[in-house]
Each structure stands twice: as C-alpha cells, then as structure tokens.
C-alpha cells in the first residue's frame, strides 16, 4: 500500500480481467543496475487486512540485486475491490497474469499461508514461470482432509447479510485488529508495532474489502494442498514459525515429506508465529538470501 510503501519503490498498475492490481517495484535509481537479474516476487496472505505491507520489512533488502515485485493482490490493499466472491481459480489467474506480464522471466516467488498453497498449484500447472519458491507456512486449510476447526467459522460467516455486519462492526476497528494480530499471528506481542496495526486496519477498512476477506473466512478458497504437493517440480523451501497457531511445524514437515525431491529444505523459526517475515524479518532476509545465492 502506498501509505506504507518503503522508500526506493514506486507503485504501478497491472490491468487484469477482474480490475486493476497495484504493485510496488524498484524505483528508477535501482533499476538501471538490474538488467541481468531475475525477478523476485512477494505475495501476501489472504487474511483480513492483508496487503503487500506484509513483506515490506523484507523486500527492500533485495532492491539492489533483484527486480522486486510486491503486489496488493486484487481485493486487498490499494488494488481494486470488486463486489464478488473469490475462488482459488481467481487467484491462480491473477498470479499467472502478474508473472507473465510483470515478471516476464522465470521468477523466484516468495509467498505465505494460503497464497503459498495456491502458488504451489500454479507452479505445478506452469513450472516455466518459476525459478524457485520460498514459502512461509503454505497451506490449503483442508490439508490431509482435515478441517482445522474452520467449519464453524465458515458456517458463521456464510449467513448472507449477517456476515458483512460482523465484518464491519466486529473486525474493522483498531482494537479488533490489534487483538487478532496479537492473539493469532504474532508469538511475541513486543514485535507488534503500531505501524503494523495501522497497516492492517487501513487495508481491512478499504471500501468493499469485505468481499475478499469473507471469501476466505467462508472457506471458498480452501483445498487439500497435500493432494497437489507430490506433483510439484520446482525447487522449493518451506519456512515455519515455531509457534504458528493455524498449522504447526509438524504439519509443515508432513507436507514437505510428500515431495522431498523438490522441497529442498524445511526451516523452523523459533520465537515466531504465523508471520515471521514481520516478526523477525532479519532472519527471513538471511534465509532468503542464502537460497537466492
């Protein structure tokens, strides 16, 4: 999002069949030195308040060496917010369009959570678009046919009309956002800054933001990632916060064992939750740099 965009980056627009998708990229004074470098794409998760801000403490570290592309995926952040339900194929189409029209060359893609799971599916379909995957807690939230306690939440938010009332009154306020981040996404509340809360609130409060958020909360986007992983043939790294509350590191290790040939390494980050790239960005920068070479 522009209000939280790091210095040295500029905001651009990609036209898609669903509407305009905004993305940040290296500013001009960086790009003149980057002609031979591969694109490096950062994809945020699909939870309430998500946006490219999620990766804003990591991607500036690579601005002098890579073509950095960090979108607000359609329906989130500064991008268009169509009034529609969203399904996995919509996001597969959007990520494909981004890679084909903006990255152009095979890219290293860095992604988290449900978006990371969807990225695996796209990499299986079109491996030529990818150079490698660096994924934080990839999941489909139906992995191994488990439901992870999501059924009641999905049913609750599937009540037409009532869902938007709950979103507007119970979710889009500073206290609710701070509480959610503190209780569910961060292992250490001391790492949760006012800026992080403000960025998540700003994205969640965008007009029509409830459509994309509720599609996730209602379970429209969920799938069994375990069924797809054996078909992956792109070099992949898994990273997991030790205290991730949605899917444990053990869950991640089970997924990784389904394709040990292409999932090259599994890293567990101690003292981190669902978002180690916001909670301990220096560690994620170091790991990513190691695999990018």
Coordinates of C-alpha atoms in Angstrom, one line a residue:
X1 CA 0.0 0.0 0.0
X2 CA 1.3 3.4 -1.0
X3 CA 1.0 4.9 2.5
X4 CA 3.3 2.2 3.9
X5 CA 5.5 1.7 0.9
X6 CA 9.2 1.7 1.7
X7 CA 11.5 4.4 0.2
X8 CA 13.1 3.4 -3.1
X9 CA 9.9 1.8 -4.5
X10 CA 7.2 3.1 -6.8
X11 CA 3.6 2.0 -7.2
X12 CA 2.5 0.6 -10.6
X13 CA -0.8 -0.7 -12.0
X14 CA -1.5 -4.0 -13.8
X15 CA -4.7 -4.3 -15.7
X16 CA -6.4 -7.7 -15.2
X17 CA -9.8 -9.2 -16.3
X18 CA -11.0 -8.5 -12.7
X19 CA -9.8 -4.9 -12.3
X20 CA -6.6 -3.0 -11.6
X21 CA -4.0 -4.7 -9.5
X22 CA -1.4 -2.4 -7.8
X23 CA 2.1 -3.5 -7.2
X24 CA 5.3 -2.0 -5.9
X25 CA 8.6 -2.2 -7.7
X26 CA 12.2 -0.9 -7.5
X27 CA 12.4 2.8 -8.2
X28 CA 14.4 4.1 -11.2
X29 CA 17.7 4.6 -9.5
X30 CA 17.7 0.9 -8.6
X31 CA 16.5 -0.5 -11.9
X32 CA 19.4 0.9 -14.0
X33 CA 21.7 -1.7 -12.4
X34 CA 19.4 -4.7 -12.5
X35 CA 19.1 -5.7 -16.2
X36 CA 20.7 -9.2 -15.8
X37 CA 18.9 -10.0 -12.6
X38 CA 15.9 -12.3 -12.1
X39 CA 12.6 -11.0 -10.8
X40 CA 11.8 -11.6 -7.1
X41 CA 8.0 -11.6 -6.4
X42 CA 6.5 -11.3 -2.9
X43 CA 2.9 -12.4 -2.4
X44 CA 1.0 -11.7 0.8
X45 CA -1.5 -13.9 2.5
X46 CA -5.3 -13.7 2.2
X47 CA -6.4 -12.9 5.7
X48 CA -8.3 -9.8 7.0
X49 CA -6.2 -6.7 6.5
X50 CA -3.5 -8.3 4.3
X51 CA -1.6 -6.4 1.7
X52 CA 2.0 -6.0 0.3
X53 CA 2.9 -4.4 3.6
X54 CA 3.2 -7.9 5.0
X55 CA 6.6 -8.2 3.1
X56 CA 7.7 -4.6 3.4
X57 CA 10.3 -5.4 6.1
X58 CA 11.9 -8.0 3.8
X59 CA 11.9 -6.9 0.1
X60 CA 13.8 -3.7 0.4
X61 CA 16.9 -5.7 1.4
X62 CA 16.9 -7.2 -2.2
X63 CA 16.3 -3.9 -4.1
X64 CA 19.8 -3.5 -5.3
X65 CA 20.2 -7.1 -6.7
X66 CA 16.7 -8.2 -7.9
X67 CA 13.7 -6.9 -9.8
X68 CA 11.4 -6.7 -6.7
X69 CA 7.6 -7.0 -7.4
X70 CA 5.3 -6.8 -4.4
X71 CA 1.6 -6.6 -5.3
X72 CA -1.5 -5.8 -3.4
X73 CA -3.4 -8.8 -4.8
X74 CA -6.7 -7.9 -6.3
X75 CA -9.3 -7.4 -3.5
X76 CA -6.7 -6.3 -1.0
X77 CA -4.7 -3.2 -0.1
X78 CA -4.7 -0.4 -2.8
X79 CA -5.9 -2.7 -5.6
X80 CA -9.5 -2.8 -7.0
X81 CA -12.1 -4.4 -4.7
X82 CA -14.7 -6.0 -7.0
X83 CA -18.0 -6.9 -5.4
X84 CA -17.8 -10.7 -5.9
X85 CA -17.0 -13.9 -4.3
X86 CA -13.4 -15.2 -4.8
X87 CA -12.3 -18.8 -5.5
X88 CA -9.0 -20.5 -6.0
X89 CA -9.0 -20.2 -9.8
X90 CA -9.4 -16.4 -9.5
X91 CA -6.2 -16.1 -7.6
X92 CA -4.4 -18.6 -9.8
X93 CA -5.4 -16.4 -12.8
X94 CA -4.2 -13.2 -11.0
X95 CA -0.8 -14.7 -10.0
X96 CA -0.3 -16.1 -13.5
X97 CA -1.1 -12.7 -15.1
X98 CA 1.4 -11.0 -12.7
X99 CA 4.2 -13.4 -13.6
X100 CA 3.6 -13.3 -17.3
X101 CA 3.1 -9.6 -17.7
X102 CA 5.2 -8.0 -15.0
X103 CA 7.9 -10.6 -14.0
X104 CA 8.1 -11.8 -17.7
X105 CA 11.2 -14.1 -16.9
X106 CA 11.0 -17.1 -14.6
X107 CA 10.8 -15.7 -11.0
X108 CA 11.7 -16.6 -7.5
X109 CA 8.3 -16.3 -5.7
X110 CA 8.1 -15.7 -2.0
X111 CA 4.6 -16.3 -0.6
X112 CA 2.8 -17.1 2.7
X113 CA 0.0 -19.2 4.0
X114 CA -3.0 -19.8 1.7
X115 CA -1.4 -17.8 -1.1
X116 CA 1.7 -20.0 -0.8
X117 CA -0.5 -23.0 -1.2
X118 CA -2.1 -21.5 -4.3
X119 CA 1.3 -20.7 -5.7
X120 CA 2.3 -24.4 -5.4
X121 CA -0.7 -25.2 -7.5
X122 CA 0.2 -22.7 -10.2
X123 CA 3.8 -23.9 -10.2
X124 CA 2.6 -27.4 -10.9
X125 CA 0.4 -26.2 -13.8
X126 CA 3.0 -23.8 -15.3
X127 CA 6.5 -24.6 -13.9
X128 CA 8.2 -22.5 -16.7
X129 CA 7.0 -19.3 -14.8
X130 CA 9.1 -20.1 -11.8
X131 CA 12.7 -20.3 -10.8
X132 CA 12.1 -21.3 -7.2
X133 CA 9.6 -21.0 -4.3
X134 CA 10.3 -19.7 -0.8
X135 CA 7.2 -20.3 1.1
X136 CA 6.1 -19.4 4.7
X137 CA 3.6 -21.9 6.1
X138 CA 2.0 -23.0 2.9
X139 CA -1.5 -24.4 3.3
X140 CA -4.8 -25.0 1.7
X141 CA -6.6 -25.2 5.1
X142 CA -8.0 -28.6 4.1
X143 CA -4.7 -30.5 4.1
X144 CA -4.8 -34.2 4.7
X145 CA -8.7 -33.8 4.6
X146 CA -8.5 -32.1 8.0
X147 CA -10.7 -29.0 8.7
X148 CA -8.6 -27.4 11.5
X149 CA -11.7 -26.1 13.3
X150 CA -12.7 -23.9 10.3
X151 CA -16.2 -25.4 9.7
X152 CA -17.9 -23.4 12.5
X153 CA -16.2 -20.2 11.4
X154 CA -17.1 -20.8 7.8
X155 CA -20.7 -21.5 8.7
X156 CA -20.9 -18.4 10.8
X157 CA -19.7 -16.1 8.1
X158 CA -21.8 -17.8 5.4
X159 CA -25.0 -16.2 6.7
X160 CA -25.9 -13.6 4.0
X161 CA -26.1 -10.0 5.2
X162 CA -25.0 -11.0 8.7
X163 CA -21.5 -11.7 7.5
X164 CA -20.9 -8.1 6.4
X165 CA -22.4 -6.7 9.6
X166 CA -20.0 -8.8 11.7
X167 CA -17.1 -7.8 9.4
X168 CA -17.8 -4.0 9.7
X169 CA -18.7 -3.9 13.4
X170 CA -16.6 -6.7 14.8
X171 CA -13.4 -6.8 12.7
X172 CA -12.7 -3.4 11.2
X173 CA -11.6 -1.4 14.2
X174 CA -8.2 -0.9 15.7
X175 CA -8.8 -2.9 18.9
X176 CA -10.1 -5.9 17.0
X177 CA -7.2 -5.8 14.5
X178 CA -4.6 -5.5 17.3
X179 CA -6.2 -8.3 19.3
X180 CA -6.3 -10.6 16.3
X181 CA -2.7 -10.0 15.4
X182 CA -1.5 -10.4 18.9
X183 CA -3.5 -13.5 19.7
X184 CA -3.2 -15.4 16.5
X185 CA -0.4 -14.2 14.2
X186 CA 2.4 -13.0 16.5
X187 CA 4.3 -15.1 19.0
X188 CA 5.7 -12.0 20.8
X189 CA 3.4 -9.1 21.4
X190 CA 6.5 -6.9 21.7
X191 CA 7.1 -7.3 18.0
X192 CA 3.7 -5.9 17.2
X193 CA 4.1 -2.2 16.4
X194 CA 1.5 0.5 16.0
X195 CA 2.6 0.7 12.3
X196 CA 1.7 -2.9 11.7
X197 CA -1.7 -2.5 13.3
X198 CA -2.3 0.7 11.3
X199 CA -1.4 -1.0 8.0
X200 CA -3.6 -4.0 8.6
X201 CA -6.5 -1.7 9.6
X202 CA -6.0 0.5 6.6
X203 CA -6.3 -2.5 4.3
X204 CA -9.3 -4.0 6.1
X205 CA -11.1 -0.7 6.0
X206 CA -11.0 -0.2 2.2
X207 CA -14.4 0.0 0.5
X208 CA -15.6 -3.4 -0.4
X209 CA -12.7 -5.1 1.3
X210 CA -15.2 -7.5 3.0
X211 CA -15.8 -9.4 -0.3
X212 CA -12.3 -10.8 -0.5
X213 CA -11.9 -11.2 3.3
X214 CA -15.3 -13.0 3.6
X215 CA -14.4 -15.4 0.7
X216 CA -11.5 -16.6 2.8
X217 CA -13.5 -16.7 6.1
X218 CA -16.4 -18.6 4.5
X219 CA -14.0 -21.3 3.2
X220 CA -14.4 -20.5 -0.5
X221 CA -10.6 -20.7 -1.0
X222 CA -9.8 -23.8 1.0
X223 CA -8.5 -27.0 -0.6
X224 CA -6.3 -30.0 0.3
X225 CA -2.7 -29.0 -0.5
X226 CA -1.5 -32.5 0.3
X227 CA -3.1 -33.8 -2.9
X228 CA -1.1 -31.4 -5.0
X229 CA 2.4 -31.4 -3.5
X230 CA 3.6 -34.7 -5.0
X231 CA 3.3 -33.2 -8.4
X232 CA 5.5 -30.2 -7.7
X233 CA 8.7 -30.0 -9.8
X234 CA 10.1 -26.5 -8.8
X235 CA 12.8 -26.1 -6.2
X236 CA 11.1 -25.1 -3.0
X237 CA 12.0 -24.0 0.5
X238 CA 9.5 -24.3 3.4
X239 CA 9.7 -21.9 6.4
X240 CA 7.6 -22.2 9.5
X241 CA 7.1 -20.1 12.6
X242 CA 7.6 -22.4 15.6
X243 CA 4.5 -21.0 17.3
X244 CA 2.3 -20.8 14.2
X245 CA -1.2 -21.4 15.6
X246 CA -3.1 -22.2 12.4
X247 CA -0.8 -25.0 11.2
X248 CA 2.0 -26.4 13.3
X249 CA 5.6 -27.0 12.1
X250 CA 4.8 -30.7 12.3
X251 CA 2.0 -30.2 9.8
X252 CA 4.6 -28.4 7.5
X253 CA 7.0 -31.3 7.9
X254 CA 4.3 -33.8 6.9
X255 CA 3.7 -31.7 3.7
X256 CA 7.4 -31.5 2.9
X257 CA 7.8 -35.3 3.2
X258 CA 5.3 -35.7 0.4
X259 CA 7.9 -34.4 -2.1
X260 CA 11.4 -34.5 -0.6
X261 CA 13.0 -34.4 -4.1
X262 CA 11.8 -30.8 -4.8
X263 CA 11.1 -29.4 -1.3
X264 CA 14.8 -28.9 -0.7
X265 CA 14.7 -27.7 2.9
X266 CA 12.5 -27.0 5.9
X267 CA 13.3 -24.3 8.4
X268 CA 11.5 -23.7 11.7
X269 CA 11.9 -20.2 13.2
X270 CA 12.0 -20.2 17.0
X271 CA 10.1 -17.4 18.7
X272 CA 7.9 -16.6 15.7
X273 CA 4.3 -17.2 14.8
X274 CA 2.4 -17.1 11.6
X275 CA 4.2 -14.1 10.2
X276 CA 7.9 -14.5 10.9
X277 CA 8.6 -12.1 8.0
X278 CA 7.0 -9.3 10.0
X279 CA 8.0 -10.6 13.5
X280 CA 11.7 -11.4 12.8
X281 CA 12.4 -10.1 9.3
X282 CA 16.1 -10.2 9.6
X283 CA 16.1 -14.0 9.9
X284 CA 13.8 -14.3 6.9
X285 CA 16.1 -12.0 4.9
X286 CA 19.1 -14.1 5.8
X287 CA 17.4 -17.3 4.8
X288 CA 16.1 -16.0 1.6
X289 CA 19.4 -14.5 0.6
X290 CA 21.1 -17.9 1.2
X291 CA 18.8 -19.7 -1.3
X292 CA 18.8 -16.9 -3.9
X293 CA 22.6 -17.2 -3.9

